[in-house]
mmCIF file of C-alpha atoms in Angstrom:
data_model
loop_
_atom_site.group_PDB
_atom_site.id
_atom_site.type_symbol
_atom_site.label_atom_id
_atom_site.label_comp_id
_atom_site.label_asym_id
_atom_site.label_seq_id
_atom_site.Cartn_x
_atom_site.Cartn_y
_atom_site.Cartn_z
ATOM 1 C CA MET A 1 0.288 -0.007 -0.278
ATOM 2 C CA ASP A 2 1.026 3.755 -1.068
ATOM 3 C CA HIS A 3 2.972 4.606 2.403
ATOM 4 C CA ASP A 4 0.996 8.153 1.801
ATOM 5 C CA ARG A 5 -2.534 6.314 2.562
ATOM 6 C CA CYS A 6 -1.178 4.735 5.163
ATOM 7 C CA GLU A 7 -0.485 7.621 6.694
ATOM 8 C CA ALA A 8 -3.202 9.487 6.210
ATOM 9 C CA ARG A 9 -5.053 5.672 7.530
ATOM 10 C CA LEU A 10 -3.854 5.793 10.473
ATOM 11 C CA ARG A 11 -3.474 9.226 11.223
ATOM 12 C CA LYS A 12 -7.577 9.451 10.369
ATOM 13 C CA ALA A 13 -8.128 6.368 12.669
ATOM 14 C CA ILE A 14 -6.688 7.952 15.499
ATOM 15 C CA GLY A 15 -8.199 10.836 15.489
ATOM 16 C CA CYS A 16 -11.602 8.898 15.208
ATOM 17 C CA ALA A 17 -10.145 6.618 18.863
ATOM 18 C CA ASP A 18 -10.175 10.294 20.029
ATOM 19 C CA MET A 19 -13.241 11.926 18.990
ATOM 20 C CA CYS A 20 -14.750 9.536 20.156
ATOM 21 C CA GLU A 21 -12.740 9.677 23.655
ATOM 22 C CA LEU A 22 -14.013 12.513 23.949
ATOM 23 C CA LEU A 23 -17.179 12.201 22.925
ATOM 24 C CA SER A 24 -17.814 9.645 26.041
ATOM 25 C CA ALA A 25 -16.115 12.833 28.952
ATOM 26 C CA ALA A 26 -18.974 14.645 27.253
ATOM 27 C CA PHE A 27 -21.670 12.663 28.188
ATOM 28 C CA SER A 28 -20.789 10.734 31.236
ATOM 29 C CA PHE A 29 -22.011 12.702 34.503
ATOM 30 C CA PRO A 30 -19.510 16.299 34.929
ATOM 31 C CA ASP A 31 -16.106 16.235 35.929
ATOM 32 C CA GLU A 32 -13.962 18.999 37.905
ATOM 33 C CA PRO A 33 -11.814 18.079 34.472
ATOM 34 C CA LEU A 34 -13.885 17.788 31.800
ATOM 35 C CA ALA A 35 -15.679 21.332 33.354
ATOM 36 C CA ALA A 36 -12.555 23.014 33.640
ATOM 37 C CA ALA A 37 -11.499 22.117 29.968
ATOM 38 C CA LEU A 38 -14.484 23.622 28.327
ATOM 39 C CA ALA A 39 -14.160 26.062 29.905
ATOM 40 C CA ASP A 40 -10.824 27.583 29.490
ATOM 41 C CA GLY A 41 -10.818 26.414 25.757
ATOM 42 C CA SER A 42 -8.944 23.474 26.054
ATOM 43 C CA PHE A 43 -11.713 20.836 24.936
ATOM 44 C CA THR A 44 -12.809 22.805 21.999
ATOM 45 C CA SER A 45 -8.983 22.763 20.692
ATOM 46 C CA ASP A 46 -8.041 19.308 20.831
ATOM 47 C CA VAL A 47 -11.638 18.679 19.126
ATOM 48 C CA THR A 48 -10.555 20.816 15.891
ATOM 49 C CA LEU A 49 -7.562 18.535 16.812
ATOM 50 C CA CYS A 50 -9.257 15.725 16.223
ATOM 51 C CA MET A 51 -11.140 16.947 12.955
ATOM 52 C CA GLU A 52 -8.305 18.206 11.403
ATOM 53 C CA ASP A 53 -7.132 14.201 11.743
ATOM 54 C CA ILE A 54 -10.098 12.840 10.612
ATOM 55 C CA GLY A 55 -10.025 14.871 7.610
ATOM 56 C CA ALA A 56 -13.602 16.456 8.014
ATOM 57 C CA ASP A 57 -14.585 18.814 5.469
ATOM 58 C CA PRO A 58 -13.625 22.454 6.702
ATOM 59 C CA LEU A 59 -17.788 23.194 7.973
ATOM 60 C CA ALA A 60 -18.457 20.862 9.297
ATOM 61 C CA ALA A 61 -15.106 21.348 11.861
ATOM 62 C CA SER A 62 -15.813 25.335 12.628
ATOM 63 C CA ALA A 63 -20.076 23.787 13.231
ATOM 64 C CA ALA A 64 -18.177 21.139 15.700
ATOM 65 C CA SER A 65 -15.272 24.338 17.373
ATOM 66 C CA GLU A 66 -18.831 27.311 17.139
ATOM 67 C CA ALA A 67 -20.978 24.882 18.788
ATOM 68 C CA LEU A 68 -18.585 24.941 22.384
ATOM 69 C CA ALA A 69 -18.090 28.867 22.263
ATOM 70 C CA SER A 70 -20.875 30.055 24.802
ATOM 71 C CA LEU A 71 -18.891 27.696 26.875
ATOM 72 C CA VAL A 72 -15.323 28.789 26.865
ATOM 73 C CA GLY A 73 -14.577 31.347 29.328
ATOM 74 C CA CYS A 74 -16.995 30.729 31.745
ATOM 75 C CA GLU A 75 -16.615 30.304 35.685
ATOM 76 C CA PRO A 76 -15.464 25.905 35.460
ATOM 77 C CA ALA A 77 -16.959 25.411 39.114
ATOM 78 C CA GLU A 78 -20.635 27.545 38.009
ATOM 79 C CA LEU A 79 -19.866 25.497 34.725
ATOM 80 C CA LEU A 80 -19.243 21.925 36.732
ATOM 81 C CA THR A 81 -23.037 23.077 38.419
ATOM 82 C CA VAL A 82 -24.921 24.219 35.611
ATOM 83 C CA LEU A 83 -23.984 20.806 34.242
ATOM 84 C CA ARG A 84 -24.226 18.137 36.703
ATOM 85 C CA LYS A 85 -27.975 19.779 37.048
ATOM 86 C CA ALA A 86 -29.176 19.927 33.827
ATOM 87 C CA TYR A 87 -26.903 16.380 33.130
ATOM 88 C CA SER A 88 -29.567 15.579 35.866
ATOM 89 C CA GLN A 89 -32.713 16.225 34.927
ATOM 90 C CA LEU A 90 -32.118 15.576 31.025
ATOM 91 C CA TYR A 91 -30.575 12.059 31.507
ATOM 92 C CA LEU A 92 -31.398 10.793 35.324
ATOM 93 C CA ALA A 93 -34.792 11.609 36.079
ATOM 94 C CA PRO A 94 -36.524 8.931 38.224
ATOM 95 C CA GLY A 95 -39.306 6.222 36.528
ATOM 96 C CA VAL A 96 -40.312 6.537 33.051
ATOM 97 C CA ASP A 97 -40.721 10.079 32.909
ATOM 98 C CA VAL A 98 -37.162 11.053 31.271
ATOM 99 C CA PRO A 99 -36.652 13.380 28.639
ATOM 100 C CA VAL A 100 -33.896 11.548 27.569
ATOM 101 C CA PHE A 101 -32.983 7.931 28.516
ATOM 102 C CA PRO A 102 -28.822 7.486 28.131
ATOM 103 C CA TYR A 103 -28.984 3.771 27.301
ATOM 104 C CA GLU A 104 -29.388 2.167 23.910
ATOM 105 C CA SER A 105 -32.478 -0.689 24.846
ATOM 106 C CA ALA A 106 -34.298 2.533 26.511
ATOM 107 C CA PHE A 107 -33.652 5.183 23.611
ATOM 108 C CA ARG A 108 -34.557 2.390 20.948
ATOM 109 C CA PHE A 109 -38.015 1.231 23.278
ATOM 110 C CA VAL A 110 -38.865 4.482 23.696
ATOM 111 C CA ALA A 111 -38.919 5.954 19.962
ATOM 112 C CA GLU A 112 -39.723 2.497 18.731
ATOM 113 C CA ASP A 113 -42.402 4.228 21.311
ATOM 114 C CA ARG A 114 -43.347 0.301 22.977
ATOM 115 C CA ALA A 115 -45.478 -0.213 25.856
ATOM 116 C CA GLY A 116 -44.873 -0.911 28.839
ATOM 117 C CA ALA A 117 -40.747 0.943 30.913
ATOM 118 C CA PRO A 118 -38.338 0.168 29.498
ATOM 119 C CA VAL A 119 -35.745 -3.457 30.375
ATOM 120 C CA LEU A 120 -32.397 -1.635 31.129
ATOM 121 C CA PHE A 121 -29.869 -4.309 32.073
ATOM 122 C CA ARG A 122 -31.498 -7.999 30.228
ATOM 123 C CA SER A 123 -32.890 -6.157 27.058
ATOM 124 C CA PRO A 124 -31.306 -8.604 24.050
ATOM 125 C CA VAL A 125 -30.294 -5.093 23.288
ATOM 126 C CA THR A 126 -27.975 -4.585 26.160
ATOM 127 C CA LEU A 127 -27.225 -8.113 26.084
ATOM 128 C CA ASP A 128 -26.079 -7.839 22.550
ATOM 129 C CA VAL A 129 -23.716 -4.620 23.692
ATOM 130 C CA GLU A 130 -22.473 -6.399 26.230
ATOM 131 C CA ALA A 131 -21.477 -9.896 24.048
ATOM 132 C CA CYS A 132 -19.347 -6.767 21.644
ATOM 133 C CA PHE A 133 -17.320 -5.841 24.829
ATOM 134 C CA ASP A 134 -16.381 -9.513 24.692
ATOM 135 C CA ARG A 135 -15.570 -10.108 21.704
ATOM 136 C CA ALA A 136 -13.990 -7.152 21.854
ATOM 137 C CA GLY A 137 -12.121 -9.222 24.872
ATOM 138 C CA VAL A 138 -13.050 -6.246 26.836
ATOM 139 C CA ALA A 139 -15.153 -5.092 30.344
ATOM 140 C CA ALA A 140 -17.694 -2.266 30.919
ATOM 141 C CA ALA A 141 -16.746 -0.234 33.603
ATOM 142 C CA ASN A 142 -19.428 -0.425 36.289
ATOM 143 C CA ALA A 143 -20.924 -3.337 34.385
ATOM 144 C CA ARG A 144 -23.173 -4.538 37.498
ATOM 145 C CA LYS A 145 -24.217 -0.525 38.347
ATOM 146 C CA GLU A 146 -24.541 1.009 34.877
ATOM 147 C CA PRO A 147 -26.274 -0.811 31.671
ATOM 148 C CA CYS A 148 -23.744 -1.480 29.283
ATOM 149 C CA ASP A 149 -24.974 0.391 26.533
ATOM 150 C CA SER A 150 -24.779 3.850 27.747
ATOM 151 C CA VAL A 151 -23.639 6.582 25.754
ATOM 152 C CA PHE A 152 -20.384 7.245 27.377
ATOM 153 C CA SER A 153 -19.853 3.454 27.400
ATOM 154 C CA GLU A 154 -20.785 2.776 23.481
ATOM 155 C CA PHE A 155 -18.282 5.810 22.870
ATOM 156 C CA ALA A 156 -15.483 4.782 25.575
ATOM 157 C CA PHE A 157 -15.921 1.019 23.616
ATOM 158 C CA LEU A 158 -15.402 2.918 20.225
ATOM 159 C CA SER A 159 -12.751 4.188 21.187
ATOM 160 C CA TYR A 160 -10.491 1.641 21.927
ATOM 161 C CA LEU A 161 -11.597 -0.230 18.307
ATOM 162 C CA TYR A 162 -11.156 2.979 16.666
ATOM 163 C CA ALA A 163 -7.676 2.124 18.984
ATOM 164 C CA CYS A 164 -7.172 -1.008 18.213
ATOM 165 C CA LEU A 165 -7.215 -0.835 14.381
ATOM 166 C CA ALA A 166 -4.872 2.776 14.429
ATOM 167 C CA GLU A 167 -2.833 0.450 16.527
ATOM 168 C CA ALA A 168 -3.328 -2.509 12.846
ATOM 169 C CA ILE A 169 -2.458 -0.316 10.706
ATOM 170 C CA ARG A 170 0.062 0.834 11.696
ATOM 171 C CA VAL A 171 1.780 -2.092 12.063
ATOM 172 C CA GLY A 172 0.593 -2.836 8.479
ATOM 173 C CA ASP A 173 -1.562 -6.391 10.140
ATOM 174 C CA GLY A 174 -3.795 -6.402 6.903
ATOM 175 C CA GLN A 175 -5.558 -9.429 8.909
ATOM 176 C CA LEU A 176 -6.011 -7.142 12.098
ATOM 177 C CA GLU A 177 -6.388 -5.072 10.580
ATOM 178 C CA GLU A 178 -9.592 -6.697 8.601
ATOM 179 C CA GLN A 179 -10.884 -8.028 12.239
ATOM 180 C CA TRP A 180 -11.079 -5.219 13.927
ATOM 181 C CA SER A 181 -12.355 -3.200 11.154
ATOM 182 C CA ASN A 182 -15.700 -5.513 10.642
ATOM 183 C CA GLN A 183 -16.094 -5.479 14.304
ATOM 184 C CA LEU A 184 -16.199 -1.490 14.137
ATOM 185 C CA ASP A 185 -18.930 -1.934 11.229
ATOM 186 C CA ALA A 186 -20.235 -4.152 12.885
ATOM 187 C CA PHE A 187 -21.338 -2.126 16.303
ATOM 188 C CA VAL A 188 -21.810 1.445 14.276
ATOM 189 C CA ASN A 189 -24.318 -1.032 12.050
ATOM 190 C CA GLN A 190 -26.082 -2.343 14.623
ATOM 191 C CA HIS A 191 -26.228 -0.013 17.420
ATOM 192 C CA VAL A 192 -24.744 3.538 16.719
ATOM 193 C CA ALA A 193 -26.411 5.178 14.144
ATOM 194 C CA GLN A 194 -29.175 3.449 16.044
ATOM 195 C CA TRP A 195 -30.369 5.816 18.596
ATOM 196 C CA LEU A 196 -26.710 8.153 18.318
ATOM 197 C CA PRO A 197 -27.499 9.945 16.007
ATOM 198 C CA ALA A 198 -31.125 10.542 17.090
ATOM 199 C CA PHE A 199 -30.325 11.245 20.696
ATOM 200 C CA MET A 200 -27.921 14.475 20.278
ATOM 201 C CA GLU A 201 -30.822 15.584 17.664
ATOM 202 C CA GLN A 202 -32.986 14.902 20.757
ATOM 203 C CA THR A 203 -30.483 16.323 23.473
ATOM 204 C CA ILE A 204 -30.879 19.668 21.612
ATOM 205 C CA GLU A 205 -35.081 19.382 22.224
ATOM 206 C CA ALA A 206 -35.093 18.608 25.667
ATOM 207 C CA ALA A 207 -32.770 21.303 26.494
ATOM 208 C CA GLY A 208 -34.272 23.455 25.855
ATOM 209 C CA VAL A 209 -37.007 22.549 28.162
ATOM 210 C CA VAL A 210 -34.324 22.370 31.235
ATOM 211 C CA ALA A 211 -31.935 24.878 33.805
ATOM 212 C CA GLY A 212 -28.901 24.514 32.486
ATOM 213 C CA GLY A 213 -29.311 23.159 29.451
ATOM 214 C CA GLU A 214 -27.995 24.915 26.348
ATOM 215 C CA ALA A 215 -25.273 22.904 28.356
ATOM 216 C CA TYR A 216 -26.088 20.154 27.000
ATOM 217 C CA ALA A 217 -27.672 21.602 23.721
ATOM 218 C CA ALA A 218 -23.977 23.517 22.609
ATOM 219 C CA LEU A 219 -22.202 19.393 23.724
ATOM 220 C CA ALA A 220 -24.619 18.253 21.475
ATOM 221 C CA ARG A 221 -24.248 20.561 18.517
ATOM 222 C CA PHE A 222 -21.197 19.053 18.974
ATOM 223 C CA GLY A 223 -21.622 15.707 19.030
ATOM 224 C CA SER A 224 -24.046 15.853 16.088
ATOM 225 C CA GLN A 225 -21.343 17.403 13.919
ATOM 226 C CA ALA A 226 -18.560 14.447 16.142
ATOM 227 C CA LEU A 227 -20.839 11.664 15.045
ATOM 228 C CA GLY A 228 -21.152 12.966 10.945
ATOM 229 C CA ALA A 229 -16.685 13.266 9.867
ATOM 230 C CA MET A 230 -16.880 9.492 11.293
ATOM 231 C CA ALA A 231 -19.323 8.701 9.640
ATOM 232 C CA CYS A 232 -17.350 7.851 6.540
ATOM 233 C CA LYS A 233 -15.732 4.863 5.969
ATOM 234 C CA LEU A 234 -11.806 4.331 6.288
ATOM 235 C CA PRO A 235 -11.019 2.122 3.481
ATOM 236 C CA SER A 236 -9.376 -1.633 4.630
ATOM 237 C CA ALA A 237 -5.791 -2.264 3.489
ATOM 238 C CA GLY A 238 -6.866 -4.299 0.696
ATOM 239 C CA ARG A 239 -8.806 -1.191 -1.116
#
């Protein structure tokens, strides 16, 4: 394979891995490092670099950065308080009246307008996500306390898959690259594409009626641009 083409594909895979790590942090329960990075602009700088590595359209890259602009310059402690309150109201409200479920199984259950209440831990969707993790040789963190199909767990898993793909490209192992590429494609098609773009859209809609929700509307706009940038496939070594 042409060296320059291989380097471009490696850069893109690494960029996708890093972007998914940022997305996992953005949609985990907020902590001090996240609030500080959003406030001082370092999160936005990382997003810009990832968009460049992925080879995103300049307009999409600009839109992702602009979405986060309203959070830059905030006082970190105040931003953390806002983020935690908004996150709890958006994603962790008690009962079935959660504005946006942060778990794939429950989100799809509601989206499909099914009767009753969603099952979190032992649904077919959650079990299949767990099986994807098992095939890749990883275990979800806090699997007994938190369903493995959470938005942040799925982004963390995507980051891992992209990192493994990048390593296979780096060492020039075509067979291993095909293995990780197949696992990545399967997870994206069977799970990521089935709910994460819609999750971002619903977060933007629901954030308008939640105190401090504009912060999550901003993060979801960034998330939508990031998902779009990563949507184009990495060609396999044989193409």
